[in-house]
mmCIF file of C-alpha atoms in Angstrom:
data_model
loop_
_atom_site.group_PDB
_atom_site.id
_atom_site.type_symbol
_atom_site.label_atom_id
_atom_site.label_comp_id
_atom_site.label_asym_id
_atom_site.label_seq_id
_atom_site.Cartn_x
_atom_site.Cartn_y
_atom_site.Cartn_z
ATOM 1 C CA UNK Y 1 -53.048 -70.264 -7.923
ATOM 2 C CA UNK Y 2 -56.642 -70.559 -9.071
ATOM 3 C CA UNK Y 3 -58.505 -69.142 -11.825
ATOM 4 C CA UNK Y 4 -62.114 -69.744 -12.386
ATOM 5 C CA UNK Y 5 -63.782 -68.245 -15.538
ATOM 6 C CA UNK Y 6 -66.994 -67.780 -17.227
ATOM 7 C CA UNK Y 7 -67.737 -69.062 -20.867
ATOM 8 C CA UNK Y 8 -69.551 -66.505 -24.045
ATOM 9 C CA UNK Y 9 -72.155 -66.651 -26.269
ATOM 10 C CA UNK Y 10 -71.621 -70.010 -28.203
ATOM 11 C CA UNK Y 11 -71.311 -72.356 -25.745
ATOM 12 C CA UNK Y 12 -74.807 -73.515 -25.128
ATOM 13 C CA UNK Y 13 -75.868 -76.489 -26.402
ATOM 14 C CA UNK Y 14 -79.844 -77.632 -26.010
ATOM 15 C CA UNK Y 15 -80.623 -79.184 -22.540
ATOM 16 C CA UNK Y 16 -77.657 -78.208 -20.454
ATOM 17 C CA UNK Y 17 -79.155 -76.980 -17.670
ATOM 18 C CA UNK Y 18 -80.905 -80.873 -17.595
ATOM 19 C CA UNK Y 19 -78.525 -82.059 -15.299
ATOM 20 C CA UNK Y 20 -78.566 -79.126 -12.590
ATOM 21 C CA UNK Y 21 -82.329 -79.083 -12.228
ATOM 22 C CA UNK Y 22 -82.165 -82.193 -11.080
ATOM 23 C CA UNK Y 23 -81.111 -80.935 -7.594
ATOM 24 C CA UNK Y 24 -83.815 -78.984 -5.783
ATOM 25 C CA UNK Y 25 -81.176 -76.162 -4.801
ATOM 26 C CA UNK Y 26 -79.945 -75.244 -8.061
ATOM 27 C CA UNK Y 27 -83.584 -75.066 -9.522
ATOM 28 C CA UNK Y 28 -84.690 -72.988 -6.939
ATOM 29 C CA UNK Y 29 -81.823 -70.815 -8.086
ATOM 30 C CA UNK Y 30 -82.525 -70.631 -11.568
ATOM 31 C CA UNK Y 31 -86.490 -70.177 -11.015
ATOM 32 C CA UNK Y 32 -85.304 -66.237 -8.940
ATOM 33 C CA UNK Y 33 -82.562 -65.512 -11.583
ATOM 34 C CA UNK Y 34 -85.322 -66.216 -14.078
ATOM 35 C CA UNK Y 35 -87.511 -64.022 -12.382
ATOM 36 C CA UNK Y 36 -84.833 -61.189 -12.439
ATOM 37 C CA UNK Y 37 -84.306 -61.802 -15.914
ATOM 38 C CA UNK Y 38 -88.206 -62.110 -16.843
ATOM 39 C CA UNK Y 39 -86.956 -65.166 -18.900
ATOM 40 C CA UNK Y 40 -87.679 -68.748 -18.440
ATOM 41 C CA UNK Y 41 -84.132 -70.179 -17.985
ATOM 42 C CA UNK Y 42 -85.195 -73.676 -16.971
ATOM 43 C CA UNK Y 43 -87.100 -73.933 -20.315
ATOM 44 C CA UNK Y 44 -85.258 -73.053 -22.520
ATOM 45 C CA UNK Y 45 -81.899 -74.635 -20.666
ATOM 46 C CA UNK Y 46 -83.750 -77.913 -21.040
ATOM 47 C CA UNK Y 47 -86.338 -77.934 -23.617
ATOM 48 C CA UNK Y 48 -85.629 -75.482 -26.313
ATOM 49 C CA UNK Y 49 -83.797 -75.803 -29.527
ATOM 50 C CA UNK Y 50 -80.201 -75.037 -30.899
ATOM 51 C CA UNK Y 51 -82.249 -72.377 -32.754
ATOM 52 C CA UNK Y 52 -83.812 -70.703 -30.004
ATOM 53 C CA UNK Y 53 -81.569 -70.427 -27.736
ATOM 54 C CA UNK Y 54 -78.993 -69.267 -30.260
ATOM 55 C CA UNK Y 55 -80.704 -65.799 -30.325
ATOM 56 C CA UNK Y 56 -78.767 -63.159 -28.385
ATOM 57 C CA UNK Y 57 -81.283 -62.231 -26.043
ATOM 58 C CA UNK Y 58 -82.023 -65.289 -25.061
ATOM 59 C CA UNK Y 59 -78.682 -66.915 -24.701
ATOM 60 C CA UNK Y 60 -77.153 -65.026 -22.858
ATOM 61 C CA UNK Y 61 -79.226 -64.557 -19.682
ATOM 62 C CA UNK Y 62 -79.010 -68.123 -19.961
ATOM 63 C CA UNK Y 63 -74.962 -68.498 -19.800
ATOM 64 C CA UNK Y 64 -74.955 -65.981 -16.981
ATOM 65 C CA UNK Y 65 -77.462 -67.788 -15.198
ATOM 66 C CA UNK Y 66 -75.627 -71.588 -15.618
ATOM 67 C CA UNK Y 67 -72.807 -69.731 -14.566
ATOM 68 C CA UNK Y 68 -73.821 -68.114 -11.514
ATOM 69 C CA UNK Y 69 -76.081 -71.347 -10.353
ATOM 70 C CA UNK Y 70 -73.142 -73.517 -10.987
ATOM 71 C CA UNK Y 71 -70.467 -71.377 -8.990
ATOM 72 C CA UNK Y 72 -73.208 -70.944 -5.889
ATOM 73 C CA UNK Y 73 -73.211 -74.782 -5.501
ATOM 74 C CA UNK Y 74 -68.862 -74.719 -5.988
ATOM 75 C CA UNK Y 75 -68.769 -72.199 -3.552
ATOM 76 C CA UNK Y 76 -69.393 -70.912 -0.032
ATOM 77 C CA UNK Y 77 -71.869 -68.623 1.190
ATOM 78 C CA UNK Y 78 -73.410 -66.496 -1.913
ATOM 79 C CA UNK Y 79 -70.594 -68.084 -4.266
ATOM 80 C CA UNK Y 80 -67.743 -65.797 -3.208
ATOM 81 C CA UNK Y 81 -64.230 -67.063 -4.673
ATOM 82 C CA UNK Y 82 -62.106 -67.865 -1.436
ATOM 83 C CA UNK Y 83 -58.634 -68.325 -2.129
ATOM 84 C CA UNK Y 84 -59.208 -67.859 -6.322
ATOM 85 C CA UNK Y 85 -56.375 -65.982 -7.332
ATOM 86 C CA UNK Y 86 -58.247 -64.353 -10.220
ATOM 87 C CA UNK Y 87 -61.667 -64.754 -11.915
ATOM 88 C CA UNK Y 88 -62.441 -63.867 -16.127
ATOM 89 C CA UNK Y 89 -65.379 -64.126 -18.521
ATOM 90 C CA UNK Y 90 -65.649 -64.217 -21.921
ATOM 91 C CA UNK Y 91 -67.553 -61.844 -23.350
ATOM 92 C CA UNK Y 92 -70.898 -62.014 -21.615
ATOM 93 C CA UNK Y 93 -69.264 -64.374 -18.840
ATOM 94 C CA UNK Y 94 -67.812 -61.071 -17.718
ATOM 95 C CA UNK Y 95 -70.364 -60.927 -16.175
ATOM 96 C CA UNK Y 96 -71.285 -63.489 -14.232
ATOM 97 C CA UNK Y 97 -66.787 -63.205 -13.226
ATOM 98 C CA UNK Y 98 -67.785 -59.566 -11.431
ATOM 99 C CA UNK Y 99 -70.429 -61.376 -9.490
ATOM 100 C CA UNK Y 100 -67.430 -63.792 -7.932
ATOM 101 C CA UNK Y 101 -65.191 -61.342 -7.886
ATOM 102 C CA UNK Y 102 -68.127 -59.050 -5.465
ATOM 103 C CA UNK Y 103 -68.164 -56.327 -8.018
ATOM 104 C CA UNK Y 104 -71.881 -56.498 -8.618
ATOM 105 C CA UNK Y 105 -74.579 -58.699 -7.203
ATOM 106 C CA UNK Y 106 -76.578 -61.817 -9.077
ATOM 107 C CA UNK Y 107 -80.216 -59.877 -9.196
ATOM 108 C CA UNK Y 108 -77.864 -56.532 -11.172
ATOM 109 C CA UNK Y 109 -75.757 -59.126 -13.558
ATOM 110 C CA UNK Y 110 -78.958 -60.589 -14.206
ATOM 111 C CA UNK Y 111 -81.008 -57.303 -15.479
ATOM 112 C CA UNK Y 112 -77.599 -56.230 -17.012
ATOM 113 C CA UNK Y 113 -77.896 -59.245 -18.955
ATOM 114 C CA UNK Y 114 -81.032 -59.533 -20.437
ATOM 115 C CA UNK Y 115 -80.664 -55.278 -21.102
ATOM 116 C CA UNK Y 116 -77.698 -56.114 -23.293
ATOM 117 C CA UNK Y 117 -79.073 -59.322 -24.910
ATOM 118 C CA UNK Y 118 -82.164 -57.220 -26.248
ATOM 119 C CA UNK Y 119 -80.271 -54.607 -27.039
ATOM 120 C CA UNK Y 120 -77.278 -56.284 -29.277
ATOM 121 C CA UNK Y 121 -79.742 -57.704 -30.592
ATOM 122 C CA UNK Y 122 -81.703 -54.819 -31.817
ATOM 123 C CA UNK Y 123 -78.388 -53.342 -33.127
ATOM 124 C CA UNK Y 124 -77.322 -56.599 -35.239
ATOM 125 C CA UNK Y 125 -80.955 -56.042 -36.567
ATOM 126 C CA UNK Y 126 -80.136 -52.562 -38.179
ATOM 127 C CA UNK Y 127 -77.361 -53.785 -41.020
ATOM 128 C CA UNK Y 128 -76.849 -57.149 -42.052
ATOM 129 C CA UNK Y 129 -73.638 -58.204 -40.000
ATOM 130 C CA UNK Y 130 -72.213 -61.568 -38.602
ATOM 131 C CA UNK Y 131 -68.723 -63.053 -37.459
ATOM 132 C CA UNK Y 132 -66.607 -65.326 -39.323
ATOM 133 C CA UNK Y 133 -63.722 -67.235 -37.000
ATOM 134 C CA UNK Y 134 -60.494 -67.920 -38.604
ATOM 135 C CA UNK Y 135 -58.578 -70.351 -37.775
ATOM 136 C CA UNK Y 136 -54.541 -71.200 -38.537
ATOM 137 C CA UNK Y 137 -52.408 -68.895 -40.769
ATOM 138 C CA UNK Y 138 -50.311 -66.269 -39.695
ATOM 139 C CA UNK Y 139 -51.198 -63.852 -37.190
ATOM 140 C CA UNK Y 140 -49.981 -60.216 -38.799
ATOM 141 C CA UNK Y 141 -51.611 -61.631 -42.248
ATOM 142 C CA UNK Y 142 -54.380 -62.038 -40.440
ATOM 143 C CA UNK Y 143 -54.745 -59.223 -38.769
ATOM 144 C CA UNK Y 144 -53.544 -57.007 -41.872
ATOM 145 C CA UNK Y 145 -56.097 -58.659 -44.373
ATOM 146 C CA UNK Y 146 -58.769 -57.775 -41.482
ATOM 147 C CA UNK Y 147 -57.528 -54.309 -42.002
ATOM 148 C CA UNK Y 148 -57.773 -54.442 -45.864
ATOM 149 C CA UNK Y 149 -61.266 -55.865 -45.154
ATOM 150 C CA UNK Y 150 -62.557 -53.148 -43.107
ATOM 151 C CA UNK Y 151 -63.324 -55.955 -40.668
ATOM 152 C CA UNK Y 152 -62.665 -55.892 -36.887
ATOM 153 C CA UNK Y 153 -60.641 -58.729 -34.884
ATOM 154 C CA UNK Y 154 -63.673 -59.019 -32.564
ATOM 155 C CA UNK Y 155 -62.442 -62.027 -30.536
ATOM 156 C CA UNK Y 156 -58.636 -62.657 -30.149
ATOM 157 C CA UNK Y 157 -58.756 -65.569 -28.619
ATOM 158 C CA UNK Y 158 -54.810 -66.816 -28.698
ATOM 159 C CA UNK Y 159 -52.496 -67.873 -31.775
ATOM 160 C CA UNK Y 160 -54.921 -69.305 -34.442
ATOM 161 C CA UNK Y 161 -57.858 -67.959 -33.159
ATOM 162 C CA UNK Y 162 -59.039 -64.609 -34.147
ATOM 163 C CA UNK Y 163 -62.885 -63.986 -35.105
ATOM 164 C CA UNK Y 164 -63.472 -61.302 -37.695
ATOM 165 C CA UNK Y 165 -66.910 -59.070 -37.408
ATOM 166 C CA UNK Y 166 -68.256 -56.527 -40.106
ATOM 167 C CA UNK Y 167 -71.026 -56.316 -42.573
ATOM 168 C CA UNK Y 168 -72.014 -59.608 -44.827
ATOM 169 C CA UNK Y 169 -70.392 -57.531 -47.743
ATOM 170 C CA UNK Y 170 -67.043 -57.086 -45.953
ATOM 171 C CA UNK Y 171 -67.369 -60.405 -44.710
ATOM 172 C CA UNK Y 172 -67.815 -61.910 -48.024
ATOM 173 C CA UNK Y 173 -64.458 -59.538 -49.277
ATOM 174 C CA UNK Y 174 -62.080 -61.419 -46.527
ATOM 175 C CA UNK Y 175 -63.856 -64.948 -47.916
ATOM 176 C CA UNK Y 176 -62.503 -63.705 -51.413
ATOM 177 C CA UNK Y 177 -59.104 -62.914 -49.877
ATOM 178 C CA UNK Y 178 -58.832 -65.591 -47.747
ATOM 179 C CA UNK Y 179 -55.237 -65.187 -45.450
ATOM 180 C CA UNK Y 180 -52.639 -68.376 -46.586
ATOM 181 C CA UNK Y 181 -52.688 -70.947 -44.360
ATOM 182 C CA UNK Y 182 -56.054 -69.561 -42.962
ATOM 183 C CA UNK Y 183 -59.546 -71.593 -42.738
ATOM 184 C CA UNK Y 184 -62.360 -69.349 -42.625
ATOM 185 C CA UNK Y 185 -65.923 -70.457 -40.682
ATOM 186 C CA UNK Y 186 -68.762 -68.338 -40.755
ATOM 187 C CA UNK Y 187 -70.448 -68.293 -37.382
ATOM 188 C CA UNK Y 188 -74.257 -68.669 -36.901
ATOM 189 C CA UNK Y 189 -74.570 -65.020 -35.079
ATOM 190 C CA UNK Y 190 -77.280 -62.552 -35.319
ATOM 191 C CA UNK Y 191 -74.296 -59.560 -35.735
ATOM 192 C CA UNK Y 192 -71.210 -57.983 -35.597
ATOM 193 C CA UNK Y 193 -70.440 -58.398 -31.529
ATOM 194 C CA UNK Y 194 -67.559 -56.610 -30.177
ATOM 195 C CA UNK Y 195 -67.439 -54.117 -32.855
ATOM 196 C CA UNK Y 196 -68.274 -50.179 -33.657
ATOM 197 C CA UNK Y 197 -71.555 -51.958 -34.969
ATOM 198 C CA UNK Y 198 -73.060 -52.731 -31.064
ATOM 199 C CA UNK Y 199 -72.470 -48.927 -30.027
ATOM 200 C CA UNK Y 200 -75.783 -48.448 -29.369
ATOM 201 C CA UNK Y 201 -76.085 -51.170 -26.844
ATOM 202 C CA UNK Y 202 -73.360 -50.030 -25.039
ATOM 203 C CA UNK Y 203 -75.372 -46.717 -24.860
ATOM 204 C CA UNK Y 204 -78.717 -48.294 -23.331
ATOM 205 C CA UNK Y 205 -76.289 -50.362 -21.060
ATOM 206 C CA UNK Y 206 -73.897 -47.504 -19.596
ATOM 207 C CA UNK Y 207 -77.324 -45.492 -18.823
ATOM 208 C CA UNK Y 208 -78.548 -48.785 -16.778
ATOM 209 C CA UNK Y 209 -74.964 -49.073 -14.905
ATOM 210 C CA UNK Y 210 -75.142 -45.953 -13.506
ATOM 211 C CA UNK Y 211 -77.357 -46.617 -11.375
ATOM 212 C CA UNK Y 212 -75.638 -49.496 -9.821
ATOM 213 C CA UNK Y 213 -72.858 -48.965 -7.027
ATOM 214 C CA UNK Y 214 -70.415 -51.179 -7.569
ATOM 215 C CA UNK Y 215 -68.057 -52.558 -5.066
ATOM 216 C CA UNK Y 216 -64.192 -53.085 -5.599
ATOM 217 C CA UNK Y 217 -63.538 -56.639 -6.019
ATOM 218 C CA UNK Y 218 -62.315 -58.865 -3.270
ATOM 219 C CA UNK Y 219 -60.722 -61.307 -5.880
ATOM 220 C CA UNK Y 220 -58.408 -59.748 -8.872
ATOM 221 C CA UNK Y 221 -60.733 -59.215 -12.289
ATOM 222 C CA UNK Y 222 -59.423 -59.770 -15.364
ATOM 223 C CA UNK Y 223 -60.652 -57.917 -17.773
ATOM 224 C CA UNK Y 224 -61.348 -58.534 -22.047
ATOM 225 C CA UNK Y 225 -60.035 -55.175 -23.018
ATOM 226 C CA UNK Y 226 -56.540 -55.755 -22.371
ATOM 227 C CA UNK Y 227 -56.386 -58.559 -19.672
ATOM 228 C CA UNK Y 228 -55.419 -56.160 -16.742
ATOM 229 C CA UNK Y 229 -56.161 -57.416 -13.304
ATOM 230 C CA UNK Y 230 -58.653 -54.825 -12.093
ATOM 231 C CA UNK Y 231 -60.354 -53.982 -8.491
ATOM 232 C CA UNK Y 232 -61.931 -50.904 -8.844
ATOM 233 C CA UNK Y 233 -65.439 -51.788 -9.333
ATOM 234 C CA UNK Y 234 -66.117 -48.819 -11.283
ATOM 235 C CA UNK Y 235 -63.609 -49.254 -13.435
ATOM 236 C CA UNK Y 236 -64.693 -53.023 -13.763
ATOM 237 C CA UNK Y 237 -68.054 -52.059 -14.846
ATOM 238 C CA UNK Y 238 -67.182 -49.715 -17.244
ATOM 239 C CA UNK Y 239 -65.128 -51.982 -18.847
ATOM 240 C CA UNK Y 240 -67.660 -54.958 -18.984
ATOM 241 C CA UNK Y 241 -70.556 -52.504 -20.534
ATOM 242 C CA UNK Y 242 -67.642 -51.017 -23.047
ATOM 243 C CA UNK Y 243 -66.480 -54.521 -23.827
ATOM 244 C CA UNK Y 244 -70.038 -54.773 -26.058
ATOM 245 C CA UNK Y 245 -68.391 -52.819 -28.900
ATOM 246 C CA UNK Y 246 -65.047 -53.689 -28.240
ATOM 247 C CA UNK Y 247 -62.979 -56.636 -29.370
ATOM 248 C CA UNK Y 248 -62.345 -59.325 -26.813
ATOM 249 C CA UNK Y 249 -58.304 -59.494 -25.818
ATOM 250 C CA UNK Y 250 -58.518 -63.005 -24.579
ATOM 251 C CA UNK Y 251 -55.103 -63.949 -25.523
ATOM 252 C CA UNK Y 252 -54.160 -61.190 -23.135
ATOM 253 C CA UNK Y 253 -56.611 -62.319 -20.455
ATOM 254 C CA UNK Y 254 -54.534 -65.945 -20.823
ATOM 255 C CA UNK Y 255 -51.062 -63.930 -20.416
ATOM 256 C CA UNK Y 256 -52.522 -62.394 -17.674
ATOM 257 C CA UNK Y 257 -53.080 -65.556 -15.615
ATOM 258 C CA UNK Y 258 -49.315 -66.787 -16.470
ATOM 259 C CA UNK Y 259 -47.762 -63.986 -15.191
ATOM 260 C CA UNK Y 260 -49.897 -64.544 -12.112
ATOM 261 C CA UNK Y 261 -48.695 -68.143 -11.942
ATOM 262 C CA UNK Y 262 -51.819 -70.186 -12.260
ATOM 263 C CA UNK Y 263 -51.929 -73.871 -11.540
ATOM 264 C CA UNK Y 264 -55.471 -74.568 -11.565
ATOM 265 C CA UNK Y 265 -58.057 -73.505 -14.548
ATOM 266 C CA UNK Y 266 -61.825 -74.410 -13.746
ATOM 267 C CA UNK Y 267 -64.769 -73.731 -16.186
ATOM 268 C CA UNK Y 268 -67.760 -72.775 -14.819
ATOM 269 C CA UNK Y 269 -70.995 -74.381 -17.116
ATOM 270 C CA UNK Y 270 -71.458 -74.206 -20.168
ATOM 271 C CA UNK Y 271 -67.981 -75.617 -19.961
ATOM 272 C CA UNK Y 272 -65.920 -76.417 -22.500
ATOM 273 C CA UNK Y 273 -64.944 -74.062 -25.263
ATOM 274 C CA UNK Y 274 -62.335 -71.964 -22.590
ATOM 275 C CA UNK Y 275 -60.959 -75.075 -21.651
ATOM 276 C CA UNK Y 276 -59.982 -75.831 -25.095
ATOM 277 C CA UNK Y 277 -58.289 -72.750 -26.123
ATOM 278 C CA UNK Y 278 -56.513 -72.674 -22.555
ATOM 279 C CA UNK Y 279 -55.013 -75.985 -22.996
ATOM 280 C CA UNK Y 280 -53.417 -75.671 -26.617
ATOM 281 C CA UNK Y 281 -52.316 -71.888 -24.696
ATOM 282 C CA UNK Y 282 -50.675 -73.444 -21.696
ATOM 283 C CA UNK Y 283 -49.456 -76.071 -23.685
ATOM 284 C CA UNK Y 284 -47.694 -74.213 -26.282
ATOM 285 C CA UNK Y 285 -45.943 -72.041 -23.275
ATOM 286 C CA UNK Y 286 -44.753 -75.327 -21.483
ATOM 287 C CA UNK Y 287 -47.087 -74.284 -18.197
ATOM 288 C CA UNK Y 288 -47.811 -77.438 -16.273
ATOM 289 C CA UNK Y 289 -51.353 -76.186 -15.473
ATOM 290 C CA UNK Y 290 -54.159 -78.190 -14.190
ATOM 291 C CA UNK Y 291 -58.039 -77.742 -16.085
ATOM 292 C CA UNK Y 292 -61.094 -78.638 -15.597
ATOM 293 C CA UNK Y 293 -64.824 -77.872 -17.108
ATOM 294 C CA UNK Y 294 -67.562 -78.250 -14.493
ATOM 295 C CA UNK Y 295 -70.688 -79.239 -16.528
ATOM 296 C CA UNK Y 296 -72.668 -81.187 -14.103
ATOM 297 C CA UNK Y 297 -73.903 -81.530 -10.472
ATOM 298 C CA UNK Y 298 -72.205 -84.734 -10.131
ATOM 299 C CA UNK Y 299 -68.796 -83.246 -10.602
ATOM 300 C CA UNK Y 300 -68.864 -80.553 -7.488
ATOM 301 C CA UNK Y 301 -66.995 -82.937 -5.398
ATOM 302 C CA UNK Y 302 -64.307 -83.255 -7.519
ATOM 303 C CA UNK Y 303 -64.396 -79.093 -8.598
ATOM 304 C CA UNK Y 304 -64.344 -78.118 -4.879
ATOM 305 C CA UNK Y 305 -61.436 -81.046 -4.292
ATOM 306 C CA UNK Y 306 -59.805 -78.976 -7.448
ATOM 307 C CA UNK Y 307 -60.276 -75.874 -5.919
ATOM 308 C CA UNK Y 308 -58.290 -76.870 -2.751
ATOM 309 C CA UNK Y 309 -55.385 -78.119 -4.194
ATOM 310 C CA UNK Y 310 -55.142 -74.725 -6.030
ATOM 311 C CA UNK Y 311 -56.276 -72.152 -3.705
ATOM 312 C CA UNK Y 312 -53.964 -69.908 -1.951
ATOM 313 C CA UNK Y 313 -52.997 -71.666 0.865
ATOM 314 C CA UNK Y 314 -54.276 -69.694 3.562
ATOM 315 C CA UNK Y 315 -58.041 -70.371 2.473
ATOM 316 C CA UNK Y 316 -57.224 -73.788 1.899
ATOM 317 C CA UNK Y 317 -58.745 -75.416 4.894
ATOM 318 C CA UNK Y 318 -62.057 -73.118 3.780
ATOM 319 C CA UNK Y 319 -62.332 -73.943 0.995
ATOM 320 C CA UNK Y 320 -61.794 -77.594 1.953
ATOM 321 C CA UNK Y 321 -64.807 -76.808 4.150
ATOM 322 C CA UNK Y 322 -67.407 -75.826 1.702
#
């Protein structure tokens, strides 16, 4: 059983995209998406700095785009999973995962995208907020000295994971009262994502998605909020433009594909940070899962061989094809 997923904001690095350009396909990919987006993606996937591309609006039209460029070249036809027994973002991969799973199309993830980079980041810019991951400790401490905080567990991202999002001053409180056993690492984040502090992106967003008709997926959608396998496209979209001020359940997303009895894990690019957290997951559960992060051109060969062995077996010889 195969699950591909999307990476979030954090996982580009400067000149990623180097690699990809190289092929005359994917760039002429990137060059339309960056048209949609009114961004230029090949720049600043190749040229900018950790810096600039760190800002919100900018990163993440450029993690959808890798994303959907990358899975085009993995997949047949207009990149639609066959045989993927689920597909999941995180965060803002959620949306590029609706665009394999047929919910929505590249050009609407695209303007969705750069919509709800500007606009998160207009809301981080009205109160001084970040993010602070913490790592280790116990997991009801945690989550009860978030409480004390005021603080919201804005990504939950497995045991010894969680990232914390408020104001600097509530932020600062939690740094004071630091959970035992608990390391504490501010994140280099414009704001408080996933938390009551981005409702007014998700307002500017909602009144953008209603004007798109989505489609129910043709490959199960697992979504942040609780990690429910979804196909109503509807009630996929909703979720992904709600997701903005809600925290991220990817611990549940990860349950989600166990029950569902994946074998094969693949990354789309940026790839590397899901990968990570699935392995110490699967791991610790004693699931003999295979994982891979796709990251380059040169590695399609072996992510469409991966693909095959995992895919449900009546798409195999398809997907063998591609």
């Amino acid at each position: 059983m195969l699950v591909i997923v999307a990476p979030g904001q954090g996982a580009q690095t400067p000149g990623f995209l180097s690699p990809w350009l190289e092929d005359a396909s994917s760039a002429a990919r990137l060059e339309w998406l960056s048209a949609v987006a009114g961004l230029d993606l090949a720049h600043y996937g190749t040229e900018a700095d950790e810096d600039t591309i760190r800002d919100t609006s900018i990163a993440q039209p450029l993690l959808v785009g890798a994303s959907l460029i990358a899975s085009s070249q993995l997949l047949p036809g207009d990149g639609t999973p066959t045989g993927v027994g689920a597909v999941a973002g995180h965060s803002v991969g959620e949306l590029a995962a609706a665009v394999g799973a047929g919910v929505i199309t590249a050009d609407q993830a695209m303007v969705l995208v750069r919509e709800r980079g500007r606009a998160m980041a207009e809301a981080a810019a009205a109160t001084p907020t970040g993010m602070t991951a913490i790592l280790g400790g116990d997991r009801d401490e945690v989550l009860a000295a978030l409480t004390q905080c005021g603080l919201t567990p804005a990504n939950d991202n497995g045991p010894g994971q969680i990232v914390a999002a408020g104001t600097t001053e509530q932020l600062a409180d939690l740094a004071d009262h630091a959970p035992k056993g608990a390391r504490l690492r501010p994140l280099s984040v414009a704001g408080a994502f996933h938390s009551e502090h981005m409702a007014p992106a998700v307002d500017h967003v909602a009144g953008l998605a209603r004007s798109i008709d989505a489609s129910d997926a043709h490959t199960p959608f697992l979504t942040n909020s609780d990690g429910t396998a979804l196909t109503d496209g509807a009630d996929v979209l909703a979720r992904i433009v709600g997701q903005i001020a809600r925290p991220v359940r990817w611990d549940l997303c990860l349950e989600t594909m166990a029950d569902l009895g994946v074998t094969g894990f693949l990354e789309l690019p940026p790839a590397g940070t899901l990968t990570g957290i699935a392995k110490r997951w699967f791991r610790n559960r004693g699931l003999d899962v295979e994982i891979l992060s796709l990251n380059t051109p040169d590695q399609l060969d072996e992510a469409r061989a991966f693909c095959a062995r995992h895919a449900e077996p009546a798409a195999r010889t398809e997907v063998v094809s591609a």
